[in-house]
Amino acid sequence: MIEDRFLIWRFNRGDPAALCRIYEKHRDGLLKTAAALLNDRAGIEDVLHDVFVEFAKSVGRFELRGSLKGYLAICVANRARDLNRMNRRRAAVDPDEVPPRAADGIGPAQAAMSRETIARLDAAMAELPDEQREIIVLHVQSKLPFREIARLREISINTAMSRYRYGLDKLRSILNGELGS
Amino acid sequence: MTDRRDVKRMVETYLGSLATPAGDRVDEKVLPAALTAMHKAKPQMALASHSIWRTIMTSKTSKLTAAAVVAVVVLFAVFGSLTRPAWAIEQTIEALKNVKAIHIAGRVHYPDRQIDAAIDIWAAASSSDPSLSGDFFYREGEDHVCVASEKENLTYVSGRCEGPNTTVVYITEGLNRRGPIFPSGDMLEEFKKAAQHWQEEYRPDPATERPCVYVTFAGPAVNGARYWSIQIDLDSKLPVRAAVWFEEARQGPAHFEYSGVTYNPTLPAGLFEFSMPAGAQVVDCRKIRKLLAETPGLGLPVDGLSCQDACKKVVQAYWQAVIATDWATARKLRPLASGELSTLYAGNPPVELVGISRMNHLEDPGTLAEVTLVIKLTDGTTRNSVLNVGVSDTTDGRVAAIAGTVGPELYR
């Protein structure tokens, strides 16, 4: 957090190295966030591109309130939502079309998860309303506390937590076959 | 699948397995575009101020007035530069970049508890992020020690709990008590941002005669003390002394005073390896937090409550259950207790929670909260007890539970 504030201070004074460091520090997490929120994963790089170009334009006047990670994650979520609206929502996902999983960092739990389960989760996530999906991804993937998500989304913490719970419940329903998916 | 936790675990696994484009490919697309956008945005800022200047300078009167003002400003600047060495906080921030380790000696003063003790702080910059402390050692007086080890990724906080006369050591995951006041420039920058009434006074250090700037401001609070004074050596540009007071007058002993500062000292071997004091009670904070995160239904829901209110609520609920001999509820609120809870209070059972006399370590990431309370027993006598309370954010919301006692269950 403190490092981010210092980087922002340098960034606002036009230090390109600060922008590079901010990018390097947050790139991988934001790519994952974008991958989890986009219906069409071909747009992952575009999301990151747009977010960082917009961020770079704010040089000299960027004010950080809360965490930089949270701010950038919300920017990614907003951009992903725009792109999803532009593209049609995937109706279903063919297991064969699921992108290959990352080669690095696969633990036993991931290895144990079948491609079919991943495909079902993929489809189930795409079925969720945007606001529920976002909160699940921001909380589980980006590790943002509900308090921060609530602040960034300008909703109450109870609303944030409720959306999260509804989202998980809906996923469970979809995965249990209670809703037609 | 029956539980939200199961779904959450599946989602975690799923999100962790999502493929993302190769970093190099993304870098090639994003970084040059972002740097170009930044580069283009910078001149626009400069142009904006330039155009204002051009507008002012359009009339002849303005030009003459401006010329006079510029002359006065230059005179002041030249005169000022002779009497006051130039210093800007950015220079100190820059100088602090070369600091990889620090040793600070000083004193701490708690007026309410009439404690005045020496403090000794050692910190080494994090290996992954030099702007943050990695290894950290803090000693206050004889009893209180905090050691954070980057290698172990653990923080140990050791202190004396006076009531039950017990030395307790808390262990938490991660580096939970980061650095002293000086180690990085960004810390100073944070101070500057949060500061009110920032004032700089240039005068030599009375002992060494070295030119210094004394910066005073009201800034980030340490236990409620927020009136700072920082002395910066103008040759090295490094802070050499700092203190923070409860009162704006800055009279009498400071709450914290950092006086003996050594930059990049040789670190004593084994300094950041915690040595367990003999007879200490060890509280592994990870246990209760893990149990609450993984087991639904344990503890007491405390959504929306402050840490203080959450502690109060769970302690009251626990003693209510104990007094009512509702052992199932008591067990749920104190899930780590070994053996039957009823045996803890056999013989002279408690009949009333008289009150909570003190709460300590609230909102402290390196420890659990300590709640000291007074209990009335069946025979009419009273006893004290210090309960450790853990508060965790779980999938089902914020939950509080009792982890155990510090020292004996009840003491006089």
Coordinates of C-alpha atoms in Angstrom, one line a residue:
Chain A
M1 CA 0.0 0.0 0.0
I2 CA 2.7 2.4 1.0
E3 CA 4.8 1.4 -2.0
D4 CA 1.9 2.1 -4.2
R5 CA 1.4 5.6 -2.8
F6 CA 5.1 6.3 -3.4
L7 CA 4.8 5.0 -6.9
I8 CA 1.8 7.2 -7.6
W9 CA 3.7 10.1 -6.2
R10 CA 6.5 9.4 -8.7
F11 CA 4.1 8.7 -11.5
N12 CA 2.4 12.0 -11.0
R13 CA 5.8 13.7 -11.4
G14 CA 6.1 12.0 -14.8
D15 CA 8.5 9.2 -13.9
P16 CA 8.1 6.5 -16.6
A17 CA 9.9 3.9 -14.3
A18 CA 7.0 4.3 -11.8
L19 CA 4.4 3.6 -14.5
C20 CA 6.5 0.5 -15.5
R21 CA 6.7 -0.7 -11.9
I22 CA 3.0 -0.2 -11.3
Y23 CA 2.3 -2.2 -14.5
E24 CA 4.7 -5.0 -13.6
K25 CA 3.4 -5.2 -10.1
H26 CA -0.2 -5.5 -11.0
R27 CA -0.2 -7.0 -14.5
D28 CA -0.6 -10.7 -13.6
G29 CA -3.4 -10.1 -11.1
L30 CA -5.3 -7.9 -13.5
L31 CA -4.9 -10.4 -16.4
K32 CA -6.5 -13.0 -14.2
T33 CA -9.3 -10.6 -13.2
A34 CA -9.9 -9.8 -16.9
A35 CA -9.8 -13.5 -17.8
A36 CA -12.4 -14.3 -15.1
L37 CA -14.7 -11.4 -16.1
L38 CA -14.6 -11.5 -19.9
N39 CA -17.0 -13.7 -21.8
D40 CA -14.7 -13.6 -24.8
R41 CA -11.1 -14.1 -23.6
A42 CA -9.6 -12.8 -26.8
G43 CA -10.2 -9.4 -25.3
I44 CA -8.0 -9.8 -22.2
E45 CA -5.1 -7.8 -23.7
D46 CA -7.4 -5.1 -24.9
V47 CA -8.8 -4.6 -21.5
L48 CA -5.4 -4.3 -19.9
H49 CA -4.3 -2.0 -22.8
D50 CA -7.3 0.3 -22.3
V51 CA -7.0 0.4 -18.6
F52 CA -3.3 1.3 -18.5
V53 CA -3.6 3.8 -21.3
E54 CA -6.4 5.6 -19.5
F55 CA -4.4 5.4 -16.2
A56 CA -1.3 6.8 -17.9
K57 CA -3.3 9.8 -19.2
S58 CA -4.1 10.8 -15.7
V59 CA -0.4 11.6 -15.0
G60 CA 0.0 14.6 -12.8
R61 CA -3.5 14.6 -11.4
F62 CA -4.1 11.0 -10.3
E63 CA -5.4 10.8 -6.8
L64 CA -5.3 7.5 -5.0
R65 CA -8.0 6.8 -2.5
G66 CA -7.8 3.3 -1.1
S67 CA -5.6 0.7 -2.7
L68 CA -4.1 1.0 -6.2
K69 CA -4.8 -2.7 -6.7
G70 CA -8.4 -2.2 -5.9
Y71 CA -8.7 0.8 -8.2
L72 CA -7.1 -1.0 -11.2
A73 CA -9.2 -4.1 -10.6
I74 CA -12.4 -2.0 -10.7
C75 CA -11.2 -0.4 -13.9
V76 CA -10.6 -3.8 -15.4
A77 CA -14.1 -4.9 -14.2
N78 CA -15.7 -1.8 -15.8
R79 CA -13.9 -2.3 -19.1
A80 CA -14.7 -6.0 -19.1
R81 CA -18.3 -5.2 -18.5
D82 CA -18.3 -2.8 -21.4
L83 CA -16.8 -5.4 -23.7
N84 CA -19.2 -8.1 -22.5
R85 CA -22.1 -5.8 -23.4
M86 CA -20.6 -5.3 -26.8
N87 CA -20.1 -8.9 -27.5
R88 CA -22.9 -11.4 -27.2
R89 CA -22.9 -13.5 -24.0
R90 CA -21.7 -17.0 -24.6
A91 CA -24.7 -19.3 -24.4
A92 CA -22.8 -22.3 -23.6
V93 CA -19.2 -23.4 -23.5
D94 CA -18.0 -26.4 -25.3
P95 CA -15.4 -28.2 -23.1
D96 CA -13.1 -28.4 -26.1
E97 CA -13.1 -24.6 -26.4
V98 CA -11.9 -24.0 -22.8
P99 CA -8.5 -22.4 -23.0
P100 CA -5.7 -24.5 -21.8
R101 CA -4.8 -24.0 -18.2
A102 CA -1.7 -22.2 -17.2
A103 CA 1.3 -24.5 -17.1
D104 CA 2.7 -22.9 -14.0
G105 CA 1.3 -22.9 -10.5
I106 CA -1.2 -25.7 -10.9
G107 CA -1.6 -27.3 -7.5
P108 CA -3.1 -30.8 -6.7
A109 CA -6.5 -29.2 -6.3
Q110 CA -6.4 -27.7 -9.8
A111 CA -5.0 -30.9 -11.3
A112 CA -7.9 -32.8 -9.7
M113 CA -10.4 -30.5 -11.3
S114 CA -11.6 -32.0 -14.5
R115 CA -11.9 -30.1 -17.8
E116 CA -15.6 -30.8 -17.7
T117 CA -15.9 -29.2 -14.2
I118 CA -13.9 -26.2 -15.4
A119 CA -16.2 -25.9 -18.5
R120 CA -19.3 -26.1 -16.2
L121 CA -17.9 -23.4 -13.9
D122 CA -16.9 -21.3 -16.9
A123 CA -20.5 -21.5 -18.2
A124 CA -21.9 -21.0 -14.7
M125 CA -19.8 -17.9 -14.1
A126 CA -21.0 -16.5 -17.5
E127 CA -24.6 -17.1 -16.3
L128 CA -24.2 -14.9 -13.3
P129 CA -25.5 -11.3 -13.3
D130 CA -22.5 -8.9 -13.8
E131 CA -22.6 -7.4 -10.4
Q132 CA -22.5 -10.8 -8.7
R133 CA -19.8 -12.2 -10.9
E134 CA -17.7 -9.1 -10.4
I135 CA -17.9 -9.3 -6.6
I136 CA -17.0 -13.0 -6.6
V137 CA -14.0 -12.3 -8.8
L138 CA -12.8 -9.2 -7.0
H139 CA -13.1 -10.9 -3.6
V140 CA -11.8 -14.4 -4.5
Q141 CA -9.4 -13.6 -7.3
S142 CA -8.2 -10.1 -6.6
K143 CA -8.5 -10.6 -2.8
L144 CA -10.2 -7.3 -2.2
P145 CA -12.0 -7.0 1.1
F146 CA -15.8 -6.4 0.9
R147 CA -15.3 -3.1 2.5
E148 CA -13.1 -1.9 -0.3
I149 CA -15.3 -3.3 -3.0
A150 CA -18.3 -1.6 -1.4
R151 CA -16.4 1.7 -1.4
L152 CA -15.2 1.5 -4.9
R153 CA -18.6 0.4 -6.2
E154 CA -20.3 3.0 -3.9
I155 CA -22.6 0.4 -2.4
S156 CA -23.0 -0.6 1.2
I157 CA -20.9 -3.4 2.6
N158 CA -24.0 -5.5 3.2
T159 CA -25.0 -5.1 -0.4
A160 CA -21.6 -6.3 -1.5
M161 CA -21.7 -9.3 0.8
S162 CA -25.2 -10.1 -0.2
R163 CA -24.3 -10.0 -3.9
Y164 CA -21.4 -12.3 -3.1
R165 CA -23.6 -14.8 -1.3
Y166 CA -26.3 -14.7 -3.9
G167 CA -23.6 -15.3 -6.5
L168 CA -22.2 -18.3 -4.8
D169 CA -25.7 -19.7 -4.1
K170 CA -26.6 -19.2 -7.8
L171 CA -23.4 -20.9 -8.9
R172 CA -24.2 -23.8 -6.6
S173 CA -27.7 -24.0 -8.0
I174 CA -26.3 -24.0 -11.6
L175 CA -23.7 -26.6 -10.8
N176 CA -26.2 -28.8 -9.0
G177 CA -28.4 -28.7 -12.1
E178 CA -31.2 -26.9 -10.3
L179 CA -31.3 -24.3 -13.0
G180 CA -31.2 -25.3 -16.5
S181 CA -27.7 -24.7 -17.8
Chain B
M1 CA -22.1 -29.7 -3.1
T2 CA -23.8 -28.4 0.1
D3 CA -21.9 -25.5 1.2
R4 CA -20.9 -22.0 0.0
R5 CA -17.4 -22.8 1.1
D6 CA -17.3 -25.7 -1.3
V7 CA -18.4 -23.4 -4.1
K8 CA -15.9 -20.8 -3.0
R9 CA -13.1 -23.4 -3.1
M10 CA -14.2 -24.6 -6.5
V11 CA -14.2 -21.0 -7.8
E12 CA -10.8 -20.4 -6.3
T13 CA -9.4 -23.4 -8.1
Y14 CA -11.2 -22.5 -11.3
L15 CA -9.9 -18.9 -11.2
G16 CA -6.4 -20.1 -10.4
S17 CA -6.5 -22.3 -13.4
L18 CA -7.6 -19.7 -15.9
A19 CA -5.2 -19.2 -18.8
T20 CA -3.9 -15.7 -19.5
P21 CA -1.9 -14.5 -22.4
A22 CA 1.9 -14.6 -22.1
G23 CA 3.4 -11.7 -20.2
D24 CA 5.8 -10.7 -22.9
R25 CA 3.1 -10.5 -25.5
V26 CA 0.9 -8.3 -23.2
D27 CA 3.9 -6.1 -22.3
E28 CA 4.6 -5.4 -26.0
K29 CA 1.0 -4.3 -26.5
V30 CA 0.4 -2.4 -23.3
L31 CA 3.6 -0.8 -22.0
P32 CA 4.6 1.2 -25.1
A33 CA 1.0 2.5 -25.5
A34 CA 0.8 3.5 -21.8
L35 CA 4.2 5.2 -21.8
T36 CA 3.2 7.1 -25.0
A37 CA -0.1 8.2 -23.5
M38 CA 1.8 9.4 -20.4
H39 CA 4.3 11.2 -22.5
K40 CA 1.6 13.0 -24.4
A41 CA -0.3 13.9 -21.3
K42 CA 2.6 15.6 -19.6
P43 CA 3.1 18.5 -22.1
Q44 CA -0.6 19.2 -21.8
M45 CA -0.2 19.9 -18.1
A46 CA 2.7 22.3 -18.9
L47 CA 0.8 24.0 -21.7
A48 CA -2.1 24.7 -19.4
S49 CA 0.1 26.7 -17.0
H50 CA 1.9 28.4 -19.9
S51 CA -1.3 29.7 -21.4
I52 CA -2.3 31.3 -18.1
W53 CA 1.0 33.1 -18.0
R54 CA 0.5 34.3 -21.6
T55 CA -2.9 35.6 -20.7
I56 CA -1.6 37.6 -17.8
M57 CA 1.2 39.0 -19.9
T58 CA -0.9 40.5 -22.6
S59 CA -1.3 44.0 -21.1
K60 CA 1.6 46.5 -20.6
T61 CA 0.6 47.3 -17.0
S62 CA 0.6 43.6 -16.2
K63 CA 4.0 43.2 -17.8
L64 CA 5.5 46.0 -15.6
T65 CA 3.8 44.8 -12.5
A66 CA 4.9 41.2 -13.2
A67 CA 8.5 42.5 -13.8
A68 CA 8.5 44.2 -10.4
V69 CA 7.1 41.1 -8.7
V70 CA 9.7 38.9 -10.4
A71 CA 12.5 41.2 -9.2
V72 CA 11.2 41.1 -5.6
V73 CA 10.8 37.4 -5.7
V74 CA 14.4 37.0 -7.1
L75 CA 15.7 39.2 -4.4
F76 CA 14.0 37.3 -1.7
A77 CA 15.2 34.0 -3.3
V78 CA 18.8 35.2 -3.4
F79 CA 18.6 36.6 0.2
G80 CA 16.8 33.5 1.4
S81 CA 19.4 31.2 -0.2
L82 CA 22.1 32.9 1.8
T83 CA 20.4 32.6 5.1
R84 CA 18.7 29.2 4.7
P85 CA 20.1 26.1 3.0
A86 CA 17.8 24.8 0.3
W87 CA 16.0 21.7 1.2
A88 CA 13.0 19.9 -0.2
I89 CA 11.4 16.8 1.1
E90 CA 12.1 15.1 -2.3
Q91 CA 15.8 15.3 -1.4
T92 CA 15.2 13.3 1.8
I93 CA 13.1 10.8 -0.1
E94 CA 15.9 10.4 -2.6
A95 CA 18.5 10.1 0.1
L96 CA 16.5 7.4 1.9
K97 CA 16.5 5.3 -1.3
N98 CA 20.1 4.3 -0.4
V99 CA 19.1 3.1 3.0
K100 CA 18.9 -0.7 3.2
A101 CA 18.9 -1.1 6.9
I102 CA 18.4 1.1 9.9
H103 CA 18.9 1.1 13.7
I104 CA 17.0 3.5 15.9
A105 CA 17.3 3.9 19.6
G106 CA 14.9 6.0 21.5
R107 CA 12.3 6.2 24.3
V108 CA 8.6 5.6 24.6
H109 CA 6.4 7.4 27.2
Y110 CA 2.8 6.3 28.1
P111 CA 1.5 9.1 30.4
D112 CA -1.7 7.2 31.3
R113 CA 0.3 4.1 32.5
Q114 CA 3.3 6.1 33.8
I115 CA 5.6 4.0 31.7
D116 CA 8.8 5.4 30.3
A117 CA 11.0 2.9 28.6
A118 CA 13.9 2.6 26.1
I119 CA 13.1 1.3 22.7
D120 CA 15.5 -0.4 20.2
I121 CA 14.5 -0.8 16.6
W122 CA 16.3 -2.6 13.8
A123 CA 14.9 -3.0 10.3
A124 CA 16.2 -4.3 7.0
A125 CA 14.6 -3.5 3.7
S126 CA 12.5 -6.2 2.1
S127 CA 14.3 -8.3 -0.5
S128 CA 11.4 -8.1 -2.9
D129 CA 10.4 -4.5 -2.2
P130 CA 13.1 -2.2 -0.9
S131 CA 10.5 0.5 0.0
L132 CA 9.2 -1.7 2.7
S133 CA 10.7 -3.3 5.8
G134 CA 11.4 -7.0 5.5
D135 CA 13.0 -8.2 8.7
F136 CA 12.1 -6.2 11.8
F137 CA 13.1 -6.1 15.4
Y138 CA 11.5 -4.0 18.1
R139 CA 12.2 -4.0 21.8
E140 CA 10.4 -1.8 24.3
G141 CA 11.7 -1.9 27.9
E142 CA 12.5 -5.4 29.2
D143 CA 9.4 -7.3 28.3
H144 CA 8.0 -6.3 24.9
V145 CA 9.6 -7.7 21.8
C146 CA 8.4 -7.9 18.2
V147 CA 10.4 -9.9 15.6
A148 CA 9.2 -10.2 12.0
S149 CA 11.2 -12.5 9.8
E150 CA 10.9 -12.3 6.1
K151 CA 12.4 -15.7 5.6
E152 CA 10.0 -17.4 8.0
N153 CA 7.1 -15.1 6.9
L154 CA 6.1 -15.0 10.5
T155 CA 5.7 -12.2 13.1
Y156 CA 6.3 -12.9 16.8
V157 CA 5.0 -10.5 19.4
S158 CA 6.1 -11.1 23.0
G159 CA 4.9 -9.2 26.0
R160 CA 4.1 -9.4 29.6
C161 CA 0.4 -9.5 30.5
E162 CA 0.4 -7.9 34.0
G163 CA -2.8 -9.2 35.4
P164 CA -2.2 -12.9 35.3
N165 CA 1.6 -12.2 35.3
T166 CA 2.2 -14.2 32.2
T167 CA 4.6 -13.8 29.3
V168 CA 2.6 -14.4 26.1
V169 CA 4.0 -14.8 22.6
Y170 CA 1.7 -14.3 19.7
I171 CA 2.6 -15.8 16.3
T172 CA 0.9 -14.6 13.1
E173 CA 1.5 -15.3 9.5
G174 CA 3.2 -12.6 7.4
L175 CA 5.0 -9.5 8.4
N176 CA 2.5 -7.8 10.5
R177 CA 4.3 -5.0 12.2
R178 CA 6.2 -3.2 9.5
G179 CA 9.1 -0.9 10.0
P180 CA 9.9 2.0 12.1
I181 CA 9.3 5.6 11.2
F182 CA 12.3 6.3 9.0
P183 CA 13.2 3.5 6.7
S184 CA 11.7 4.7 3.5
G185 CA 11.1 7.9 1.6
D186 CA 7.5 6.8 0.8
M187 CA 6.8 6.8 4.5
L188 CA 7.9 10.4 4.8
E189 CA 5.9 11.2 1.7
E190 CA 2.8 9.6 3.4
F191 CA 3.5 11.9 6.3
K192 CA 3.7 14.9 4.2
K193 CA 0.5 14.1 2.5
A194 CA -1.4 13.6 5.7
A195 CA 0.3 16.6 7.4
Q196 CA -1.4 19.7 8.6
H197 CA 0.4 22.9 9.7
W198 CA 3.6 21.8 8.1
Q199 CA 6.4 24.2 9.2
E200 CA 10.1 24.2 8.5
E201 CA 12.7 25.9 10.7
Y202 CA 16.4 26.1 9.8
R203 CA 18.9 26.1 12.6
P204 CA 22.0 24.2 13.6
D205 CA 21.9 21.1 15.8
P206 CA 22.8 22.4 19.3
A207 CA 25.1 19.5 20.0
T208 CA 26.9 19.1 16.7
E209 CA 26.5 22.5 15.1
R210 CA 25.5 20.8 11.9
P211 CA 22.9 22.7 9.8
C212 CA 19.5 21.1 10.1
V213 CA 15.9 21.7 9.2
Y214 CA 13.3 21.0 11.9
V215 CA 10.0 20.1 10.4
T216 CA 6.9 20.2 12.6
F217 CA 3.4 19.1 11.6
A218 CA 0.3 17.4 12.8
G219 CA 0.1 14.1 11.0
P220 CA -0.5 10.4 11.3
A221 CA -1.4 9.4 14.9
V222 CA 0.6 6.9 16.9
N223 CA -1.7 5.7 19.8
G224 CA -3.4 9.1 19.5
A225 CA -0.2 11.2 19.5
R226 CA 0.0 13.2 16.3
Y227 CA 2.2 16.3 16.8
W228 CA 5.4 15.5 15.1
S229 CA 8.8 17.0 15.0
I230 CA 11.5 15.7 12.6
Q231 CA 15.0 16.9 12.5
I232 CA 16.8 16.5 9.1
D233 CA 20.5 16.9 8.6
L234 CA 21.0 19.2 5.7
D235 CA 24.3 17.7 4.5
S236 CA 23.1 14.1 4.4
K237 CA 19.5 15.1 3.9
L238 CA 18.6 12.3 6.2
P239 CA 16.4 12.4 9.3
V240 CA 18.5 12.2 12.5
R241 CA 15.8 12.6 15.1
A242 CA 12.0 12.5 15.4
A243 CA 9.4 12.7 18.1
V244 CA 5.6 12.6 18.4
W245 CA 3.6 14.2 21.2
F246 CA 0.0 14.0 22.4
E247 CA -0.2 17.8 22.8
E248 CA 0.4 20.4 20.2
A249 CA 2.7 22.3 22.6
R250 CA 5.3 19.5 22.2
Q251 CA 6.4 20.0 25.8
G252 CA 7.7 17.3 28.2
P253 CA 8.5 13.8 27.2
A254 CA 7.4 12.8 23.8
H255 CA 5.2 9.7 23.3
F256 CA 7.8 8.3 21.0
E257 CA 11.3 9.8 20.6
Y258 CA 13.7 8.4 18.0
S259 CA 17.0 9.9 18.7
G260 CA 20.0 7.6 17.8
V261 CA 19.6 6.8 14.2
T262 CA 22.2 4.8 12.3
Y263 CA 21.7 4.2 8.6
N264 CA 22.9 0.9 7.0
P265 CA 24.4 -0.5 10.2
T266 CA 26.0 -3.9 10.4
L267 CA 23.1 -6.1 11.5
P268 CA 23.9 -8.4 14.5
A269 CA 23.8 -12.1 13.6
G270 CA 20.6 -13.8 14.5
L271 CA 18.8 -10.5 15.3
F272 CA 15.7 -11.5 13.4
E273 CA 15.5 -15.0 14.7
F274 CA 12.9 -15.0 17.5
S275 CA 14.1 -16.5 20.8
M276 CA 11.2 -17.9 22.8
P277 CA 11.3 -16.6 26.4
A278 CA 11.4 -19.4 29.1
G279 CA 7.9 -20.3 30.4
A280 CA 6.1 -18.2 27.8
Q281 CA 2.6 -19.0 26.8
V282 CA 2.4 -19.3 23.0
V283 CA -0.7 -18.2 21.2
D284 CA -0.7 -19.2 17.5
C285 CA -3.2 -16.8 16.0
R286 CA -3.3 -18.8 12.8
K287 CA -5.2 -21.6 14.6
I288 CA -8.4 -19.7 15.5
R289 CA -8.4 -17.7 12.2
K290 CA -8.1 -20.9 10.1
L291 CA -10.7 -22.7 12.2
L292 CA -13.2 -19.8 11.8
A293 CA -12.5 -19.6 8.0
E294 CA -12.9 -23.3 7.4
T295 CA -15.8 -24.2 9.8
P296 CA -19.1 -22.6 9.3
G297 CA -21.3 -22.0 12.4
L298 CA -18.4 -21.4 14.8
G299 CA -18.1 -18.2 16.8
L300 CA -20.6 -15.4 16.8
P301 CA -21.6 -13.3 13.7
V302 CA -20.5 -9.7 14.2
D303 CA -21.1 -8.1 10.8
G304 CA -20.9 -4.4 10.9
L305 CA -19.4 -4.2 14.4
S306 CA -16.1 -2.6 15.3
C307 CA -13.5 -4.9 16.7
Q308 CA -14.2 -3.5 20.2
D309 CA -17.9 -4.1 20.0
A310 CA -17.3 -7.5 18.4
C311 CA -15.0 -8.5 21.3
K312 CA -17.5 -7.2 23.9
K313 CA -20.4 -9.1 22.2
V314 CA -18.7 -12.5 22.0
V315 CA -17.3 -12.3 25.6
Q316 CA -20.7 -11.4 27.0
A317 CA -22.3 -14.3 25.0
Y318 CA -19.7 -16.7 26.2
W319 CA -20.1 -15.9 29.8
Q320 CA -23.9 -15.9 29.5
A321 CA -23.6 -19.4 28.1
V322 CA -21.2 -20.5 30.9
I323 CA -23.4 -19.1 33.6
A324 CA -26.4 -20.8 32.1
T325 CA -24.4 -24.0 31.8
D326 CA -25.2 -24.0 28.0
W327 CA -22.0 -25.8 27.1
A328 CA -22.9 -26.4 23.5
T329 CA -23.1 -22.6 22.9
A330 CA -20.0 -22.0 25.0
R331 CA -18.1 -24.6 22.9
K332 CA -19.3 -22.9 19.7
L333 CA -18.0 -19.6 21.0
R334 CA -14.7 -21.1 22.2
P335 CA -14.0 -23.8 19.7
L336 CA -10.3 -24.4 20.5
A337 CA -10.8 -25.3 24.2
S338 CA -9.4 -28.8 25.0
G339 CA -11.6 -31.0 27.2
E340 CA -14.9 -30.2 28.7
L341 CA -15.6 -26.5 29.4
S342 CA -17.7 -27.4 32.4
T343 CA -14.6 -28.8 34.2
L344 CA -12.9 -25.4 34.0
Y345 CA -15.4 -23.8 36.3
A346 CA -16.4 -26.9 38.5
G347 CA -16.4 -26.4 42.3
N348 CA -17.2 -22.7 42.4
P349 CA -19.1 -21.8 39.2
P350 CA -19.4 -18.3 37.9
V351 CA -22.7 -16.5 38.5
E352 CA -22.2 -13.1 37.0
L353 CA -20.1 -11.2 34.5
V354 CA -19.4 -8.1 36.6
G355 CA -17.8 -6.1 33.8
I356 CA -15.1 -5.7 31.3
S357 CA -12.2 -3.7 32.8
R358 CA -9.8 -3.5 29.8
M359 CA -9.3 -4.3 26.1
N360 CA -5.9 -4.5 24.6
H361 CA -4.5 -5.2 21.2
L362 CA -7.7 -4.3 19.4
E363 CA -7.2 -4.1 15.6
D364 CA -3.6 -5.3 16.0
P365 CA -2.7 -7.6 13.1
G366 CA 0.2 -9.2 15.1
T367 CA -1.8 -10.4 18.0
L368 CA -5.3 -11.4 19.2
A369 CA -7.4 -8.9 21.2
E370 CA -7.0 -9.3 25.0
V371 CA -10.2 -8.7 27.0
T372 CA -9.8 -8.4 30.8
L373 CA -13.0 -9.0 32.7
V374 CA -14.3 -9.5 36.3
I375 CA -16.4 -12.6 37.2
K376 CA -18.4 -13.2 40.3
L377 CA -18.4 -16.7 41.6
T378 CA -21.0 -18.7 43.5
D379 CA -19.3 -18.1 46.9
G380 CA -19.6 -14.3 46.3
T381 CA -15.9 -13.7 45.6
T382 CA -14.7 -12.2 42.3
R383 CA -12.0 -13.3 39.9
N384 CA -10.4 -11.8 36.8
S385 CA -9.8 -13.4 33.5
V386 CA -8.1 -12.3 30.3
L387 CA -9.7 -13.8 27.2
N388 CA -8.1 -13.8 23.8
V389 CA -10.6 -13.0 21.1
G390 CA -10.1 -13.6 17.4
V391 CA -12.2 -11.6 14.8
S392 CA -12.2 -12.9 11.2
D393 CA -13.8 -12.1 7.9
T394 CA -15.2 -15.4 6.5
T395 CA -17.4 -16.4 3.6
D396 CA -20.4 -16.1 5.9
G397 CA -19.4 -12.7 7.1
R398 CA -17.5 -11.3 10.1
V399 CA -17.2 -13.8 13.0
A400 CA -15.7 -13.5 16.5
A401 CA -14.6 -16.3 18.8
I402 CA -12.7 -16.8 21.9
A403 CA -9.3 -18.5 21.4
G404 CA -8.5 -19.1 25.0
T405 CA -7.2 -17.3 28.1
V406 CA -3.9 -15.5 28.8
G407 CA -2.6 -17.2 31.9
P408 CA -4.9 -19.1 34.2
E409 CA -8.6 -19.4 33.5
L410 CA -9.4 -17.2 36.5
Y411 CA -7.0 -15.3 38.7
R412 CA -7.3 -13.1 41.8

